Coordinates of N, CA and C in Angstrom, one line a residue:
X1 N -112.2 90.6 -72.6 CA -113.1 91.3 -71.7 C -112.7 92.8 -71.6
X2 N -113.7 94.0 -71.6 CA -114.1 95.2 -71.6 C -113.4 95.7 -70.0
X3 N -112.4 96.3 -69.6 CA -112.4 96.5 -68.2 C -113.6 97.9 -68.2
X4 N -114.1 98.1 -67.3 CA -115.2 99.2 -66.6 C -113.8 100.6 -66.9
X5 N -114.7 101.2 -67.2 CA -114.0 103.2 -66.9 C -112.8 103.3 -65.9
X6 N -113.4 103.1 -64.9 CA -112.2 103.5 -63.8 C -111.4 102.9 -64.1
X7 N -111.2 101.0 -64.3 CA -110.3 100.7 -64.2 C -109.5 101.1 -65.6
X8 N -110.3 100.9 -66.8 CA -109.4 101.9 -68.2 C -108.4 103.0 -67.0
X9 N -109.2 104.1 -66.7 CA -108.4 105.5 -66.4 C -107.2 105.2 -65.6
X10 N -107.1 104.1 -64.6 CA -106.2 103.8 -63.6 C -105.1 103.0 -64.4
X11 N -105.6 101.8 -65.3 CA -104.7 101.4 -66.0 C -103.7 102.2 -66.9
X12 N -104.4 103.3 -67.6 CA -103.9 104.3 -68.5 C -102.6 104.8 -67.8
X13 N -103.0 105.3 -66.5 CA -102.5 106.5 -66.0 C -101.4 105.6 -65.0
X14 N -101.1 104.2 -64.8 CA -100.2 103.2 -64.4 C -99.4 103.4 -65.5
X15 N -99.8 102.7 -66.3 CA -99.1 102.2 -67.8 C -98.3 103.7 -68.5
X16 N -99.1 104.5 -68.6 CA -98.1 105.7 -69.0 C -96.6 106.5 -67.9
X17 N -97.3 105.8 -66.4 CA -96.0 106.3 -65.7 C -94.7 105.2 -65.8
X18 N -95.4 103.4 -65.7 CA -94.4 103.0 -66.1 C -93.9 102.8 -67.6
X19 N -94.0 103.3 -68.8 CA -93.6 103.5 -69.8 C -92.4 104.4 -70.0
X20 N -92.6 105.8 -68.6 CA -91.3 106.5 -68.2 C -90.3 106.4 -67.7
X21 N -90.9 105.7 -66.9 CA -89.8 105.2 -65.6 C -88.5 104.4 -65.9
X22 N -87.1 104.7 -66.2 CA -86.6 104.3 -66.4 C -85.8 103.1 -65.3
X23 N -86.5 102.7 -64.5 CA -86.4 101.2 -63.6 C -86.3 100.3 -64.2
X24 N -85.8 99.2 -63.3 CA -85.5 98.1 -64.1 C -86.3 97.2 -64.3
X25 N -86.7 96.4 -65.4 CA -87.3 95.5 -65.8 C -87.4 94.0 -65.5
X26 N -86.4 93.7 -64.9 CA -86.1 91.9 -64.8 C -87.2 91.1 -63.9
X27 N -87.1 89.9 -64.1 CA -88.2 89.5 -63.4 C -88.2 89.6 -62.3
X28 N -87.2 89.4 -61.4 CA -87.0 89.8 -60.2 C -87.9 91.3 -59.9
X29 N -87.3 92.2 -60.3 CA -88.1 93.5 -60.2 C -89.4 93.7 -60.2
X30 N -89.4 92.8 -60.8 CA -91.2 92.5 -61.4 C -92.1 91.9 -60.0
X31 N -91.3 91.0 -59.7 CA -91.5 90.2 -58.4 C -91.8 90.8 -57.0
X32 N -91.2 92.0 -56.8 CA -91.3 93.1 -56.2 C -91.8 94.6 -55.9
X33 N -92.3 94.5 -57.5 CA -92.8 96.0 -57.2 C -94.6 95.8 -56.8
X34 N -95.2 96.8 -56.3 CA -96.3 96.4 -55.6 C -97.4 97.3 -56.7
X35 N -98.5 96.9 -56.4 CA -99.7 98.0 -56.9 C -100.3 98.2 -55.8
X36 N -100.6 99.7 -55.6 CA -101.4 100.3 -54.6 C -102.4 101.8 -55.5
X37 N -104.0 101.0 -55.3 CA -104.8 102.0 -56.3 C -105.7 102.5 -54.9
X38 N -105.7 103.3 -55.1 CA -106.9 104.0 -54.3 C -108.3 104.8 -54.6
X39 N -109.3 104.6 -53.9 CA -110.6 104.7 -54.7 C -111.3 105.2 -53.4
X40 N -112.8 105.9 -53.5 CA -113.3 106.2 -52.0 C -115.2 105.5 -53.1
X41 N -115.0 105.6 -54.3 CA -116.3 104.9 -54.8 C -116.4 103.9 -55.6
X42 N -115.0 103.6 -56.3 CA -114.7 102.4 -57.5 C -115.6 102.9 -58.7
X43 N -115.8 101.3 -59.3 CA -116.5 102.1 -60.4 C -117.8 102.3 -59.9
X44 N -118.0 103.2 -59.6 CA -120.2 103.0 -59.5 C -120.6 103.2 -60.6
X45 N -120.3 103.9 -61.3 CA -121.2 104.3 -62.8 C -121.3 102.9 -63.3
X46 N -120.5 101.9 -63.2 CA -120.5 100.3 -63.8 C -121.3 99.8 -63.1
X47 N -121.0 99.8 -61.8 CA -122.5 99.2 -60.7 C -123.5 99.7 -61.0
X48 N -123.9 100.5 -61.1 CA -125.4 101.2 -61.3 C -125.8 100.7 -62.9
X49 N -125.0 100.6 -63.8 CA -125.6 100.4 -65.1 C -125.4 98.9 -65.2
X50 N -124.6 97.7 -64.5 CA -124.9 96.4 -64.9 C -126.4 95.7 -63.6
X51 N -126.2 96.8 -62.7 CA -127.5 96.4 -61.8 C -128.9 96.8 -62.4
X52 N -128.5 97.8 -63.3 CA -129.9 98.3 -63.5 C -130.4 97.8 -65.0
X53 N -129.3 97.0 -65.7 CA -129.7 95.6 -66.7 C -129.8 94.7 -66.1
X54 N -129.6 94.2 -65.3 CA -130.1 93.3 -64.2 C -131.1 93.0 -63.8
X55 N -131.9 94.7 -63.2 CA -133.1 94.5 -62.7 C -134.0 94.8 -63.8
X56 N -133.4 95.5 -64.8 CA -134.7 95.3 -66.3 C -135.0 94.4 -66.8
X57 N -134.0 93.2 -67.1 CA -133.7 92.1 -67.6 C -133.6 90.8 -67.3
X58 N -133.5 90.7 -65.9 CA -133.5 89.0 -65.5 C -132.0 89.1 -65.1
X59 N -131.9 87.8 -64.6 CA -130.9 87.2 -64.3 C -130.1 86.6 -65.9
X60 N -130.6 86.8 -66.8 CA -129.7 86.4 -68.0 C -128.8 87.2 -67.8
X61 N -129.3 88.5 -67.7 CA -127.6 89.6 -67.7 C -126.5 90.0 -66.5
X62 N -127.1 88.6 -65.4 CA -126.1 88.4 -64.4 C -124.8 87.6 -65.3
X63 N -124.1 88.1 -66.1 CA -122.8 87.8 -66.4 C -121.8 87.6 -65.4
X64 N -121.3 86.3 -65.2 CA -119.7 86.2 -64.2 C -119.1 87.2 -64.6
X65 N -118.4 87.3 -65.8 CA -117.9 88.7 -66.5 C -117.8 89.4 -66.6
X66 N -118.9 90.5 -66.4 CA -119.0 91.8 -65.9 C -119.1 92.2 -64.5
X67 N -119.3 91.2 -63.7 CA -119.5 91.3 -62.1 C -117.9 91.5 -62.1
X68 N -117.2 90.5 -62.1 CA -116.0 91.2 -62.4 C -115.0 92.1 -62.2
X69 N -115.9 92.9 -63.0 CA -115.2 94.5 -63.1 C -115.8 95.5 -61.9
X70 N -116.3 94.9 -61.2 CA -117.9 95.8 -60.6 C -116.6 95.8 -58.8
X71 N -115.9 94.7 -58.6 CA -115.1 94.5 -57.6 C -113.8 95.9 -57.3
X72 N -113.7 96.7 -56.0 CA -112.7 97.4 -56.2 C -111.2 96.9 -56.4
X73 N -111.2 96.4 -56.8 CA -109.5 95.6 -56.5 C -109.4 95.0 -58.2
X74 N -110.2 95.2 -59.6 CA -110.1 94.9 -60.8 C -108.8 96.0 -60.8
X75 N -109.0 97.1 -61.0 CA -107.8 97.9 -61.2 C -106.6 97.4 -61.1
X76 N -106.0 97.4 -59.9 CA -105.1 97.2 -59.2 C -104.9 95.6 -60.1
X77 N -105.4 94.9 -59.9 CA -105.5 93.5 -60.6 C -105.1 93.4 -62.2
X78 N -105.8 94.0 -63.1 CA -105.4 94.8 -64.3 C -103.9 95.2 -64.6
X79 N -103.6 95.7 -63.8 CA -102.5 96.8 -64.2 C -101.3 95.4 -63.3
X80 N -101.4 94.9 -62.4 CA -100.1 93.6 -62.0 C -100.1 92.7 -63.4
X81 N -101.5 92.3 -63.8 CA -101.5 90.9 -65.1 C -100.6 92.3 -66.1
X82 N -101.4 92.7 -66.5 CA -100.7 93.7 -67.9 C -99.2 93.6 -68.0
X83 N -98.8 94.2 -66.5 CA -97.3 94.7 -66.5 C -96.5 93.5 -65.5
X84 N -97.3 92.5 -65.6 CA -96.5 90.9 -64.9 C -95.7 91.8 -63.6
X85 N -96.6 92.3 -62.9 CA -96.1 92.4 -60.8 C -96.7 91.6 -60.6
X86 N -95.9 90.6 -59.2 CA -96.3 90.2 -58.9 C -96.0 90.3 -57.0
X87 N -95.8 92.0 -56.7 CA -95.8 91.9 -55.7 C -97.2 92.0 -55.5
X88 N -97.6 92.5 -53.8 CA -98.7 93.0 -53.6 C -99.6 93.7 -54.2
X89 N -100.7 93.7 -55.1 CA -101.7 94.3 -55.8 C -102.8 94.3 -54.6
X90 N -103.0 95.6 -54.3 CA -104.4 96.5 -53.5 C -105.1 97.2 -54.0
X91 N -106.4 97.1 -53.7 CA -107.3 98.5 -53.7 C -107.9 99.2 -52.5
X92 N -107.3 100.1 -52.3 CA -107.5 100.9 -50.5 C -108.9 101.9 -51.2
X93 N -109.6 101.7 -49.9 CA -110.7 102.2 -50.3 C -110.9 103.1 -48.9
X94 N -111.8 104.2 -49.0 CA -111.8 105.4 -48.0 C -112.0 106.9 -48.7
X95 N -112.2 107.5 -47.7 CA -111.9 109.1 -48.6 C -111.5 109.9 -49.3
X96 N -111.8 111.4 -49.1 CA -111.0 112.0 -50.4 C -109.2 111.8 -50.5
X97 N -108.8 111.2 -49.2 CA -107.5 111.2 -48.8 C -107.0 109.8 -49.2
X98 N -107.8 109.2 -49.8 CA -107.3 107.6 -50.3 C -105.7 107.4 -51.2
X99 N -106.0 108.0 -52.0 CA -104.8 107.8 -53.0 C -103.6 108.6 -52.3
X100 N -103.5 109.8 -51.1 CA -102.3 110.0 -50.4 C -102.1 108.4 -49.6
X101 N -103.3 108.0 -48.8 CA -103.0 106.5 -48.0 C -102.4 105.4 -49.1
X102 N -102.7 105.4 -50.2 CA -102.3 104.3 -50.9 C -100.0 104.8 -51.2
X103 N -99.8 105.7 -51.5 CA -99.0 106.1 -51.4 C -98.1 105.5 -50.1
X104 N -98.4 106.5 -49.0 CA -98.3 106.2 -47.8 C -97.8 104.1 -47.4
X105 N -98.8 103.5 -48.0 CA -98.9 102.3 -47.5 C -97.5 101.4 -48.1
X106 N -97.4 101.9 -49.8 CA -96.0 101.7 -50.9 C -95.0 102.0 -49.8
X107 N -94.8 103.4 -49.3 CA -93.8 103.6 -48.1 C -93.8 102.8 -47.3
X108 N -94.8 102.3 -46.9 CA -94.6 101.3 -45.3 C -94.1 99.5 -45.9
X109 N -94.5 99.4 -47.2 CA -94.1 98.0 -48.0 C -92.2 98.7 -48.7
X110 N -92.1 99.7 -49.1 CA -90.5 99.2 -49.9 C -89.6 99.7 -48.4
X111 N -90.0 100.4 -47.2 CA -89.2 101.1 -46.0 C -88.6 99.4 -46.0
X112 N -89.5 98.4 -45.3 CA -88.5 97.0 -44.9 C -88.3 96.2 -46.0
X113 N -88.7 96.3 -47.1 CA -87.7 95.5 -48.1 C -88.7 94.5 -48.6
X114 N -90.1 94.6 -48.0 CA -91.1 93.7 -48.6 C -91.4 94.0 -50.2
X115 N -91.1 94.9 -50.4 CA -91.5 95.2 -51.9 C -90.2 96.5 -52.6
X116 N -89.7 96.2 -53.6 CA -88.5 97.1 -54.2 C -89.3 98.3 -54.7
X117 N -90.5 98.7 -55.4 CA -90.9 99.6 -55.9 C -92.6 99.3 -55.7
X118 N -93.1 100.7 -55.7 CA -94.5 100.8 -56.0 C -94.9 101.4 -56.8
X119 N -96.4 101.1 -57.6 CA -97.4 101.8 -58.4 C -98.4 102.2 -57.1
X120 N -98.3 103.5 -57.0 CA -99.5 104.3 -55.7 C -100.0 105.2 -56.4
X121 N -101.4 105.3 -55.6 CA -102.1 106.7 -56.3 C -103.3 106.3 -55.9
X122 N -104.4 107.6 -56.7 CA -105.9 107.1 -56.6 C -106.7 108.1 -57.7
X123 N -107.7 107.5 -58.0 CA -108.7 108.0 -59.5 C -110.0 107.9 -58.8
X124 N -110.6 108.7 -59.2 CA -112.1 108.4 -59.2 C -113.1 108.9 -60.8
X125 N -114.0 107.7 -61.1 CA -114.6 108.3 -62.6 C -115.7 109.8 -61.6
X126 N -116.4 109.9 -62.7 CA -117.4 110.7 -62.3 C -118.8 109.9 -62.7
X127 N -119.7 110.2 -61.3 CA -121.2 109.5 -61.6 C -121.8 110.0 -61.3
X128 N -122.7 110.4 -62.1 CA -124.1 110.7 -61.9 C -124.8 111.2 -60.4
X129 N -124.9 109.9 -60.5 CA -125.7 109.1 -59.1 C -125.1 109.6 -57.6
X130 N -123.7 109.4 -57.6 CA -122.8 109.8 -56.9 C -122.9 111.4 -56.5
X131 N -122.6 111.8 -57.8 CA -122.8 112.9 -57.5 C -123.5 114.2 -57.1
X132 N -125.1 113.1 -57.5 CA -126.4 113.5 -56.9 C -126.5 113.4 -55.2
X133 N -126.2 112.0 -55.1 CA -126.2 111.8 -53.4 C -125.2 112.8 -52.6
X134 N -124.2 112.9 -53.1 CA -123.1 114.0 -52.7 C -123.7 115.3 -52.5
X135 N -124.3 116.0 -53.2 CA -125.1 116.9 -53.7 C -125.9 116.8 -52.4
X136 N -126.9 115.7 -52.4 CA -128.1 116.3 -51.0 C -127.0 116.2 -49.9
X137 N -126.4 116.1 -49.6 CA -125.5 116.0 -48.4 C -124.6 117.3 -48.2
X138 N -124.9 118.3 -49.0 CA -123.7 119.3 -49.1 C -122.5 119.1 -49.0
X139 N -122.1 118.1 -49.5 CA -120.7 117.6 -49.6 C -120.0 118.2 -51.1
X140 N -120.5 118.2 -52.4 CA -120.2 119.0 -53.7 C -121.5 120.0 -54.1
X141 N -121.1 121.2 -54.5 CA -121.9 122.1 -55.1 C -122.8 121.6 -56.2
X142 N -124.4 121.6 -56.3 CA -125.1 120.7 -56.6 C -124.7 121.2 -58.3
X143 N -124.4 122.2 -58.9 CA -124.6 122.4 -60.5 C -123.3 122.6 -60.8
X144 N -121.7 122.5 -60.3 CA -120.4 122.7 -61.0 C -119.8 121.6 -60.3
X145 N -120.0 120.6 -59.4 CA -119.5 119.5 -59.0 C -118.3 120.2 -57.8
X146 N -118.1 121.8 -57.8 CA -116.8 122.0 -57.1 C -117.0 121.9 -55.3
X147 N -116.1 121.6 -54.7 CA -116.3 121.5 -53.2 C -116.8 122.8 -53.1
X148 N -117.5 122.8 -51.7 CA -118.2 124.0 -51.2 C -116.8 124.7 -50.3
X149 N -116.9 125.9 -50.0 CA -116.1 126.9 -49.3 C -116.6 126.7 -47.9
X150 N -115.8 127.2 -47.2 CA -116.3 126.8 -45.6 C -117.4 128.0 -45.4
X151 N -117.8 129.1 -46.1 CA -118.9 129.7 -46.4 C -120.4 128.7 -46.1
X152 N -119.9 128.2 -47.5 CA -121.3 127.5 -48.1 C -121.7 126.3 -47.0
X153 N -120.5 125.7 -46.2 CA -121.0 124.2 -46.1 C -121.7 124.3 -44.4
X154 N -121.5 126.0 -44.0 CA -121.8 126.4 -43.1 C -120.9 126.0 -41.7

């Protein structure tokens, strides 16, 4: 199975930090270390394009299998099976401040000893759609995607 974009970029960008990390490997360790991904939209560009073969197409292209990937918590899910954790795997979901709370949360799991190490952070793909709705709301500059200045947002 094809994981969705986001979770590619999240996996990637797990998998390349633990490839560095010179931590320990044993299974114990393994047992312990946590996943914490954070996200404020998941994948939408995958939701919008398996919904909208969906509603072209029938229910034939209601696949189990690609719904799937459409859940925020595949990421986080992904990257525990890959790299055999089997502490806590999350996907914290919320604002642009998500992936500091996912961080945040790794500190509040290794501070008492529930978990020896964390994978924390947060990704977002870019969509379209998203970006459009962002856009009427003066939340992103409608033609360079960049936040508005406290100028602009009035």
């Amino acid at each position: 199975m094809t994981a969705n974009p986001t979770t590619r970029l999240r996996s990637r960008a797990t998998s390349t930090r633990l490839r560095a990390s010179p931590g320990e490997r044993s299974a114990a360790a393994r047992d312990a270390t946590a996943v914490l991904l954070g996200s404020s939209y998941g994948p939408s560009a995958y939701h919008f394009e398996y919904y909208e073969k969906l509603f072209s197409n029938g229910i034939k292209d209601a696949s189990p299998l690609l719904f799937s990937e459409s859940v925020m918590n595949a990421a986080p899910g992904h990257v525990a099976i890959h790299w055999k954790l089997r502490g806590p795997s999350l996907a914290l979901i919320g604002g642009e401040e998500v992936g500091l709370a996912a961080v945040a949360d790794a500190l509040d799991r290794i501070r008492p000893g529930e978990s020896s190490a964390a994978l924390a952070g947060g990704a977002e793909e870019y969509c379209d759609f998203v970006h459009a709705a962002l856009g009427t709301r003066r939340v992103v500059a409608a033609e360079r995607g960049e936040p508005f200045s406290g100028a602009e947002a009035g």
